[in-house]
Short mmCIF file of C-alpha atoms and ligand atoms in Angstrom, two decimals:
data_model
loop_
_atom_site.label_atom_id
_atom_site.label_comp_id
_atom_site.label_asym_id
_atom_site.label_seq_id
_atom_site.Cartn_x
_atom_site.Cartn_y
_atom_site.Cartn_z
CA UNK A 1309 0.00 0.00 0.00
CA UNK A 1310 1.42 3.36 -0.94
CA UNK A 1311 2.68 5.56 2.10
CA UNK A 1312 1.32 9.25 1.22
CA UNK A 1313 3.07 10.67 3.76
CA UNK A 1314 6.29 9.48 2.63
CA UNK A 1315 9.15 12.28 1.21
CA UNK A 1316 9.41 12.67 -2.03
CA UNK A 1317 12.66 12.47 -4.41
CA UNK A 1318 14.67 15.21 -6.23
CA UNK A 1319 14.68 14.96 -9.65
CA UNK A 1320 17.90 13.48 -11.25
CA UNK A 1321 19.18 15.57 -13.92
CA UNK A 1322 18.16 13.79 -16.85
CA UNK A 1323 14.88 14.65 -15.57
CA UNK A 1324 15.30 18.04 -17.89
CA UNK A 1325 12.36 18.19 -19.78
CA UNK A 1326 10.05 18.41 -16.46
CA UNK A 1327 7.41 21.57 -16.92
CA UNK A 1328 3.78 21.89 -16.52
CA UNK A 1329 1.25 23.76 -14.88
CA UNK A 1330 -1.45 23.03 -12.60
CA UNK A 1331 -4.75 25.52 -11.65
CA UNK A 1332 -6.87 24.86 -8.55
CA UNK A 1333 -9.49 27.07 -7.19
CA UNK A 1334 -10.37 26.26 -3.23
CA UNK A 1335 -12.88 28.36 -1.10
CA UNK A 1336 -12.91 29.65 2.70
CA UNK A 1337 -14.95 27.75 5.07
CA UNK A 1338 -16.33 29.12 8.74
CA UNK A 1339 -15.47 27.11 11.49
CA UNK A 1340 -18.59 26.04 14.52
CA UNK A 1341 -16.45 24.92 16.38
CA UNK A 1342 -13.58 26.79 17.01
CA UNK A 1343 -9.72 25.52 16.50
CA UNK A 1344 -7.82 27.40 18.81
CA UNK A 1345 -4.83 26.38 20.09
CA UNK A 1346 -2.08 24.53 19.06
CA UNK A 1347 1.04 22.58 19.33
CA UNK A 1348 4.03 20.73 17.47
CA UNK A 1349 4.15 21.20 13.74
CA UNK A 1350 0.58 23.46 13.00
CA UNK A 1351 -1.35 20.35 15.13
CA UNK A 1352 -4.66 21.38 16.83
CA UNK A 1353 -5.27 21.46 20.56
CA UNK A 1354 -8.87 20.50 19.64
CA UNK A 1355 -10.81 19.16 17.01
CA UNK A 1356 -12.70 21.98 14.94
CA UNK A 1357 -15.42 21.37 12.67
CA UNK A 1358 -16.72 23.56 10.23
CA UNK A 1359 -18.91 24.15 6.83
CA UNK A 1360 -16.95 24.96 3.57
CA UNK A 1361 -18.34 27.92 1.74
CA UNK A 1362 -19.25 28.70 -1.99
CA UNK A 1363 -18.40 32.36 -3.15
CA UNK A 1364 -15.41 33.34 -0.96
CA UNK A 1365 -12.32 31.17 -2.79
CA UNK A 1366 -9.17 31.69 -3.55
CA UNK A 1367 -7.83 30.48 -7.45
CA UNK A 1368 -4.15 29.31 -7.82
CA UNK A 1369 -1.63 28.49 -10.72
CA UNK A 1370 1.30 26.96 -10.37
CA UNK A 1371 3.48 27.23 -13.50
CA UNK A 1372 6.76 25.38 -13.33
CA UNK A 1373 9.86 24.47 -15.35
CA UNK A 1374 12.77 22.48 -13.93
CA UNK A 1375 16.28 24.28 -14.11
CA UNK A 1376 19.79 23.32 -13.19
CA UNK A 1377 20.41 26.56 -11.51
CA UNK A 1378 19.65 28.65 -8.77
CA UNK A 1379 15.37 28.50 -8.99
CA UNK A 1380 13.77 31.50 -10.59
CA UNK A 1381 10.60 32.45 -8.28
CA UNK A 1382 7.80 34.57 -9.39
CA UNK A 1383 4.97 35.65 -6.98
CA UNK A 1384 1.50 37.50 -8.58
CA UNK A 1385 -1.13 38.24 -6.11
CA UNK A 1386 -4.36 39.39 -8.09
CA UNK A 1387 -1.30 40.40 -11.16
CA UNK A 1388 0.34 42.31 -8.72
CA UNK A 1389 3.92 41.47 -6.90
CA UNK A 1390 2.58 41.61 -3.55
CA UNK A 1391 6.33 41.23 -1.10
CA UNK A 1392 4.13 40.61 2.03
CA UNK A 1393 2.31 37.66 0.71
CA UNK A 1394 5.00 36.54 -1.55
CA UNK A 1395 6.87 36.18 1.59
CA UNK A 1396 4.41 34.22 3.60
CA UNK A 1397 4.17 31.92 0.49
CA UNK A 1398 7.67 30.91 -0.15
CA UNK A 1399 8.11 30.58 3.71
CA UNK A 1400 5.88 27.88 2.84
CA UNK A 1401 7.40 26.45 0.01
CA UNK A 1402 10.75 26.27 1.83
CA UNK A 1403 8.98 24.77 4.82
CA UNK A 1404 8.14 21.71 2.89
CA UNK A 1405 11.43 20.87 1.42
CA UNK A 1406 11.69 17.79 3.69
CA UNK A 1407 8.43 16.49 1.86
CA UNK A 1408 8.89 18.23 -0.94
CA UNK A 1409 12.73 18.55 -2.22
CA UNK A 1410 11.81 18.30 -5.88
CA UNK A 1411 10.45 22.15 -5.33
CA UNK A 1412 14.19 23.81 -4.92
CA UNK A 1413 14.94 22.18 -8.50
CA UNK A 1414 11.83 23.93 -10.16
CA UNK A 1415 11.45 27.37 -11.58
CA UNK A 1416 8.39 28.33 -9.97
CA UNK A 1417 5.86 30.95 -10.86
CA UNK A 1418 2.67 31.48 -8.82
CA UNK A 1419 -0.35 33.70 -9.44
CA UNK A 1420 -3.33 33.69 -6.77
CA UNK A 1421 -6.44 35.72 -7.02
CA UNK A 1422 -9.41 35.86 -4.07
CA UNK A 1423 -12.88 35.97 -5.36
CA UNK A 1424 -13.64 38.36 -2.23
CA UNK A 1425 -12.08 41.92 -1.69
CA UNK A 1426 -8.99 41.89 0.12
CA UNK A 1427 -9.92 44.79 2.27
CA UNK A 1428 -12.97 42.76 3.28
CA UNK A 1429 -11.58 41.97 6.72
CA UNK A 1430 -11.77 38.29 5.62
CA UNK A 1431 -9.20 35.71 7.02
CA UNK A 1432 -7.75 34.35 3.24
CA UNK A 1433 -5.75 32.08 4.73
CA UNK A 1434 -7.70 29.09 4.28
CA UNK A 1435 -8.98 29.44 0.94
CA UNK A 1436 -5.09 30.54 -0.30
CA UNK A 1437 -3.23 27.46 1.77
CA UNK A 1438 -5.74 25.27 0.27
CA UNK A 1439 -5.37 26.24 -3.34
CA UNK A 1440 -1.36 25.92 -3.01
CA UNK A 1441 -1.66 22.64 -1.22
CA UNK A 1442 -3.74 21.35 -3.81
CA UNK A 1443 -1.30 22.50 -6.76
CA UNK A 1444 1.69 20.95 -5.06
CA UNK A 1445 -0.03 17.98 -4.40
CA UNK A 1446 -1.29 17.60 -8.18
CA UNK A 1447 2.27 18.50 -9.05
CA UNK A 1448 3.31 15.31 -6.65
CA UNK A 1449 0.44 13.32 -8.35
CA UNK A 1450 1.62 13.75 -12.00
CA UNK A 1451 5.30 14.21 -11.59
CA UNK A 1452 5.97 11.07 -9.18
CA UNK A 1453 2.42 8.92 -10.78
CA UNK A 1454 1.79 9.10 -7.00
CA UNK A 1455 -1.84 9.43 -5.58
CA UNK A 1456 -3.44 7.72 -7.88
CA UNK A 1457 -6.88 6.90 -5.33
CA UNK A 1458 -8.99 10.39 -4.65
CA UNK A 1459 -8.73 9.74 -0.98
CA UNK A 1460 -5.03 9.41 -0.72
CA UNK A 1461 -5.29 12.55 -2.92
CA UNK A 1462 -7.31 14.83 -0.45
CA UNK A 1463 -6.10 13.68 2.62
CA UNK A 1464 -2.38 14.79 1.42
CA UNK A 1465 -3.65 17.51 0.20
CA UNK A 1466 -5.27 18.40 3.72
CA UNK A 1467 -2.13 17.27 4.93
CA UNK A 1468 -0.05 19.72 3.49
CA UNK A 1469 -2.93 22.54 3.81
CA UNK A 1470 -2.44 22.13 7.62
CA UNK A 1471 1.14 22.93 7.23
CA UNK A 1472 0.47 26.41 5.68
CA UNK A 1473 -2.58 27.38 7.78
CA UNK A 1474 -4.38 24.71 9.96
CA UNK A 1475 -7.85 25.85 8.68
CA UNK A 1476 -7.04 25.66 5.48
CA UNK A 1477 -7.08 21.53 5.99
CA UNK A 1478 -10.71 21.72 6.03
CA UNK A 1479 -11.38 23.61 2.68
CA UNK A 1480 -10.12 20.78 0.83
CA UNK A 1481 -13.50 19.18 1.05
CA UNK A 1482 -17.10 20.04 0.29
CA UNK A 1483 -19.93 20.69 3.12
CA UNK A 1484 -18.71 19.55 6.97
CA UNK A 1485 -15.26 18.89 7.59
CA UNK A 1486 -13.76 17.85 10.69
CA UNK A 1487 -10.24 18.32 11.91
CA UNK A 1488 -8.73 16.59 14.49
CA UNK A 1489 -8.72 14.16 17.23
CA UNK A 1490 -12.04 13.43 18.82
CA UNK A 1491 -12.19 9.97 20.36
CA UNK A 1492 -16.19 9.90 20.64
CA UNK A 1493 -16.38 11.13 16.66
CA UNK A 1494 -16.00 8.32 14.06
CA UNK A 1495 -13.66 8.70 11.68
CA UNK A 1496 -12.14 11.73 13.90
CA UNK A 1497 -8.84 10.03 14.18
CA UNK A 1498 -6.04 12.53 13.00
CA UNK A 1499 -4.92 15.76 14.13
CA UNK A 1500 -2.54 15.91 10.72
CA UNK A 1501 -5.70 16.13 8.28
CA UNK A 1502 -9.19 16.90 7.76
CA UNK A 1503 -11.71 14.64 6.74
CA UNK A 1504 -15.19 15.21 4.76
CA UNK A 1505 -18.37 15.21 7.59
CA UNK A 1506 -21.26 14.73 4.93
CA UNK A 1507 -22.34 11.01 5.79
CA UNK A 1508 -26.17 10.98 6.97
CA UNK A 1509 -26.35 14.94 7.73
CA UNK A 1510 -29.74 16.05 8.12
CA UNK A 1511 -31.21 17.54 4.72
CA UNK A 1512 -32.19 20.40 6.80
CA UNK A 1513 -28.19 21.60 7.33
CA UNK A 1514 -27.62 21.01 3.35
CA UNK A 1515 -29.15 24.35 2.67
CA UNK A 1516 -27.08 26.55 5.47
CA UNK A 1517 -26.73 30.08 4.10
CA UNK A 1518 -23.90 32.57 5.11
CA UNK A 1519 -23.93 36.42 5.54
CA UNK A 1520 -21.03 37.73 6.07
CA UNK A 1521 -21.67 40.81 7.74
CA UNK A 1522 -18.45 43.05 7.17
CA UNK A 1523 -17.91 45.43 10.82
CA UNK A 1524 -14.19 46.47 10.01
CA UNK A 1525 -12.54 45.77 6.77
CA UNK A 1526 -9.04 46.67 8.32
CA UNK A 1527 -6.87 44.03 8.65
CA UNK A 1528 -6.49 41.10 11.42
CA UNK A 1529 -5.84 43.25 15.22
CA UNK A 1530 -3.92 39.57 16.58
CA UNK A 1531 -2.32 37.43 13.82
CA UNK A 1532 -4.06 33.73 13.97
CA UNK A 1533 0.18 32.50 15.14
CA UNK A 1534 -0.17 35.04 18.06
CA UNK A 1535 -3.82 33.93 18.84
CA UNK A 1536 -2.96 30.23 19.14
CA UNK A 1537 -0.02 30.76 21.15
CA UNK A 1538 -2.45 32.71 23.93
CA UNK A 1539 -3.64 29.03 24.22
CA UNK A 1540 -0.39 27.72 25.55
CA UNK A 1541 -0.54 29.51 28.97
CA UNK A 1542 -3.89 30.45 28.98
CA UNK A 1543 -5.81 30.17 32.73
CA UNK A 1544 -8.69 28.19 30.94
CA UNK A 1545 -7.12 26.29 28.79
CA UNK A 1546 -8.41 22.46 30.41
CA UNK A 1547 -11.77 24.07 30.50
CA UNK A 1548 -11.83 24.80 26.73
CA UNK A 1549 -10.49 21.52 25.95
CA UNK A 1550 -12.95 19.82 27.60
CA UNK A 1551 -15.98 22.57 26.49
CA UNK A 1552 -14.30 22.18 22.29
CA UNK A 1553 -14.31 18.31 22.63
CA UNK A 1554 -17.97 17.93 24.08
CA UNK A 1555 -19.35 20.83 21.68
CA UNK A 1556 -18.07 18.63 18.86
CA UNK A 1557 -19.55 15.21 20.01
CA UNK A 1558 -22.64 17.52 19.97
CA UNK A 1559 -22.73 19.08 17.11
CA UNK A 1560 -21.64 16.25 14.79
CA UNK A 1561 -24.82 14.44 16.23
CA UNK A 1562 -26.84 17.54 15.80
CA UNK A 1563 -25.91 17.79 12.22
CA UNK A 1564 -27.21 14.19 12.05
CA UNK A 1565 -30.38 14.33 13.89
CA UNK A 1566 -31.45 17.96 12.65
CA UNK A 1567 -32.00 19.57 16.14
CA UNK A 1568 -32.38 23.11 15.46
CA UNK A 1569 -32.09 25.08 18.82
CA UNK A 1570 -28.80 22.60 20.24
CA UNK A 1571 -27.16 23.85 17.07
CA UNK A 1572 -27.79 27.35 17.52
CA UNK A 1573 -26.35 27.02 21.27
CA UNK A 1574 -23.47 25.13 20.47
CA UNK A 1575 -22.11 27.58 17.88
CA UNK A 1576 -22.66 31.06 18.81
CA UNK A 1577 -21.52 29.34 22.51
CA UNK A 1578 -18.10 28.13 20.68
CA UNK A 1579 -18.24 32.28 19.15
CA UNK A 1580 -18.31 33.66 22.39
CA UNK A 1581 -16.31 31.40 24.00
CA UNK A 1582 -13.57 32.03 20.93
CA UNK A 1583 -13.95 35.58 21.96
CA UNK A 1584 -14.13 35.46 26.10
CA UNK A 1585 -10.72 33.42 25.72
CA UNK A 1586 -9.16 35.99 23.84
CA UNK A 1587 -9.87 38.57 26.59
CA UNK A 1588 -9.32 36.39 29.22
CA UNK A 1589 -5.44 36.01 27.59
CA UNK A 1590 -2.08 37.50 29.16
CA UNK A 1591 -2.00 39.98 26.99
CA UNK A 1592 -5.77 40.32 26.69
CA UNK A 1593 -7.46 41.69 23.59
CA UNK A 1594 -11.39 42.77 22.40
CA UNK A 1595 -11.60 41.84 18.77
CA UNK A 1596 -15.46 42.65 18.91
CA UNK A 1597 -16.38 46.18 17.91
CA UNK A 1598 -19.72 48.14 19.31
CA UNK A 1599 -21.29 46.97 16.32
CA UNK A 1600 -20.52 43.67 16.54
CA UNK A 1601 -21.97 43.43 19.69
CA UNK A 1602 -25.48 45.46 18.32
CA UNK A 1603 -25.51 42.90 16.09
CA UNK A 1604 -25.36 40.21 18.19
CA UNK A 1605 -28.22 41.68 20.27
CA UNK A 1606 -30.48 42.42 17.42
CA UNK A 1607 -29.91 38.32 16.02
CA UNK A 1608 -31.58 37.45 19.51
CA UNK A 1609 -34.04 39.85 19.68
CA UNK A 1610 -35.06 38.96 15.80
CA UNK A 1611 -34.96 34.92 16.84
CA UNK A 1612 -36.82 35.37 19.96
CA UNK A 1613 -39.73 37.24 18.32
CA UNK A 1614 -39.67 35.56 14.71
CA UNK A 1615 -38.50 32.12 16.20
CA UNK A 1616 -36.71 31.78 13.02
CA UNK A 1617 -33.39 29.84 12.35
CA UNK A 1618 -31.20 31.99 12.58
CA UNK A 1619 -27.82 32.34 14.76
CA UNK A 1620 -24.02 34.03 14.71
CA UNK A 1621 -20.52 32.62 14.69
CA UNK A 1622 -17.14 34.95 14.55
CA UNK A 1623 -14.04 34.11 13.34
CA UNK A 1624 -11.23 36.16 15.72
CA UNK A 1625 -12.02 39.47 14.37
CA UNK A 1626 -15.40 41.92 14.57
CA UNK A 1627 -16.65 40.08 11.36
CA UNK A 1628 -20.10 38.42 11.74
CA UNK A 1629 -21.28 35.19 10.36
CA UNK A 1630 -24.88 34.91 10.36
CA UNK A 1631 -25.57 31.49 9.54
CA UNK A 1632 -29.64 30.97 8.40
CA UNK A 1633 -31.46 28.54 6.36
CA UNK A 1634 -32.11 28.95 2.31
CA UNK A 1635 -35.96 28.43 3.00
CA UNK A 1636 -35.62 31.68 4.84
CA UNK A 1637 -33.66 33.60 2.83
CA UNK A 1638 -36.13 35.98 1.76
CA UNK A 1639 -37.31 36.86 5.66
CA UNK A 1640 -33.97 37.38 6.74
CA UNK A 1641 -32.58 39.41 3.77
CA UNK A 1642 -35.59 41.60 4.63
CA UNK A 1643 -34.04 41.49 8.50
CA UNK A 1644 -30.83 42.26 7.34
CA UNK A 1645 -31.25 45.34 4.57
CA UNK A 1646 -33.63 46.61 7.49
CA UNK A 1647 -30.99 46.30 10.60
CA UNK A 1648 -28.07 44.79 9.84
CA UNK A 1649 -27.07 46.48 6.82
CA UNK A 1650 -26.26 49.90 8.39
CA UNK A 1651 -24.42 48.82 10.82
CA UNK A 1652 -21.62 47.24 8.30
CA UNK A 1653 -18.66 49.10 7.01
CA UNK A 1654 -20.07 51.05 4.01
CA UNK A 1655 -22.93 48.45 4.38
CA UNK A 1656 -20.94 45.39 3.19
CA UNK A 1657 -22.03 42.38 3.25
CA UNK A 1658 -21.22 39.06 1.26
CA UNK A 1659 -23.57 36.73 0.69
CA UNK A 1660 -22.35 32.87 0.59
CA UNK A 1661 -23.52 29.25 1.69
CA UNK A 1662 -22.72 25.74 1.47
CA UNK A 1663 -20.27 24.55 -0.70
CA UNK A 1664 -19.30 21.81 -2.85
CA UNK A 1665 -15.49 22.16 -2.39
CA UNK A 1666 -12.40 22.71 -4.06
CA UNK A 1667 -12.05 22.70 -8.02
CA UNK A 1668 -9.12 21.71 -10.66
CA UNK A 1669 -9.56 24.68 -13.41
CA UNK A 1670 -6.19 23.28 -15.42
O1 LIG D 264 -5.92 28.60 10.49
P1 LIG D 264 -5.57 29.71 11.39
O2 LIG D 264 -4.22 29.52 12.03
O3 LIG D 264 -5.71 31.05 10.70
O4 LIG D 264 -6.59 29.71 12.63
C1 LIG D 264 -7.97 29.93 12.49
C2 LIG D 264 -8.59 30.20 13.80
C3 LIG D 264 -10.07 30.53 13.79
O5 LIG D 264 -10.46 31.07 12.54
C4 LIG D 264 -10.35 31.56 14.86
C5 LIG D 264 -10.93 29.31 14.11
C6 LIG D 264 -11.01 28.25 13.05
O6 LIG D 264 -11.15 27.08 13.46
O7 LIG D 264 -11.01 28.55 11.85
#
């Protein structure tokens, strides 16, 4: 049986005719429950789950030529040499020349575009590790004839995600994913890689709708690196372990079952509790904004009276997800233009749901 995990060869020189290119185009997804926290090489404290999303994605080419001499590198973010992320990225690259050595013999030219603004105040991470994973892993798959079987595929993939963002191991597949370790969650066996959640979920969660409801479209006040280190020291840290891991057991039956109101508990409970944690930190820090919090208050208030399906999650910034159900859409876009709306940033809001995962363009 072929070992995915194991490190790839360098090319020998009489490999000289080695060029291609590869195109992937991988979305965002929102995490319900929260990963936060982490140790050893980008592994998770806790298992997260979350949904994969539609219309926020990130599309990557890889175009590559082998060369005897030093590697030419080319970065284009949206056409655009962009030196902060072109750092971050060949960080990455470097980081995997254990796995991948076959990468320093390659002249390598990358151009990534984001479906979404990039002053949206939307983490990118995710959908942009995921769309690099996946071209380096194609690259593995056709230049080695490695890979072969889709699941060996996506779980490298995921595998190598991880390494460049740990939320980015869930984009790589459509609907739920789950990442992690979870003893009482089948199949939730791995903290290296994500795995697809989508096995006897309720129809009722196959038509979850998105709002992204932009606050602040400055960028991130604590880096995610900084964030998951306040973990390692944190006064609450057993608690949150024990609250992440029974959330999860939760929810994944939730998902199954359909239960509307444990669902809505269990996710804006993991928000909050994201959020609480992060002031409760050494240094502390307030990542919601006054509006974040009206909005908060007015989703209760709305649910409460309507007794609607509605509820919030946050990613660690002022952003708000409203999470709702397609049936409704109409109701709540009528809540949202009404209250909502004015309280975004230049009244900016994305719409998204559900998605169907990651896509090979080339
Ligand atoms: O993948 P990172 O290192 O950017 O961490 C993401 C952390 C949260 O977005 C707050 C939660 C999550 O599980 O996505």
């Amino acid at each position: 049986m072929e070992n995915i995990f194991e490190h790839i060869c360098s090319f020998e020189p009489q490999q000289n005719d080695i060029q291609g290119e590869v195109t992937w185009k991988s979305p965002s997804n929102i995490a319900l429950i929260k990963y936060w926290g982490k140790y050893g090489q980008q592994l998770p404290r806790n298992a997260s789950l979350s949904m994969t999303l539609t219309e926020a994605y990130t599309q990557t080419s890889i175009t590559y030529a082998y060369t005897k001499n030093q590697a030419q590198r080319v970065f284009l973010f949206e056409g655009q040499e962009s030196k902060s992320f072109a750092k971050r990225i060949w960080r990455f690259i470097d980081s995997l020349e254990r796995f991948y050595p076959f990468l320093q013999q390659l002249d390598l030219k990358i151009e990534s575009s984001n479906s979404f603004p990039h002053s949206a105040g939307i983490a990118s991470s995710a959908s942009a590790m995921s769309a690099l994973a996946l071209c380096l892993v194609d690259m593995e798959r056709s230049l080695f004839n490695r890979l072969k079987n889709e699941e060996s595929f996506f779980k490298k993939a995921s595998y190598i995600a991880r390494l460049g963002s740990g939320s980015a191991s869930r984009s790589i597949f459509k609907g739920f994913s789950i990442w992690g370790e979870n003893m009482k969650v089948n199949r939730a066996t791995d903290n290296r890689f994500a795995i697809g959640f989508n096995e006897d979920i309720h129809p009722f969660y196959k038509g979850l709708k998105d709002a992204i409801l932009i606050v602040d479209e400055g960028e991130k006040q604590v880096s995610s690196s900084l964030g998951h280190s306040l973990m390692d020291c944190h006064p609450f840290v057993e608690n949150r372990l024990v609250q992440a891991n029974d959330h999860l057991i939760d929810l994944a039956r939730v998902l199954k079952t359909g239960k509307k109101d444990s669902f809505i508990k269990i996710v804006e409970a993991e928000a909050t509790s994201l959020h609480a944690l992060m002031m409760s930190s050494e240094p502390w820090f307030i990542l919601m904004k006054p509006a974040t919090i009206t909005i908060l208050e007015k989703v209760r208030t709305y649910r409460d009276a309507t007794k609607k399906f509605i509820c919030f999650t946050l990613d660690a910034g002022p952003n708000v997800h409203l999470l709702y159900h397609s049936s409704d859409e109409k109701e709540i876009m009528e809540f949202i233009d009404a209250e909502l709306k004015p309280l975004c940033s230049q009244e900016k809001i994305l719409y998204d749901g559900m998605g169907k995962g990651p896509q090979k363009i080339k």
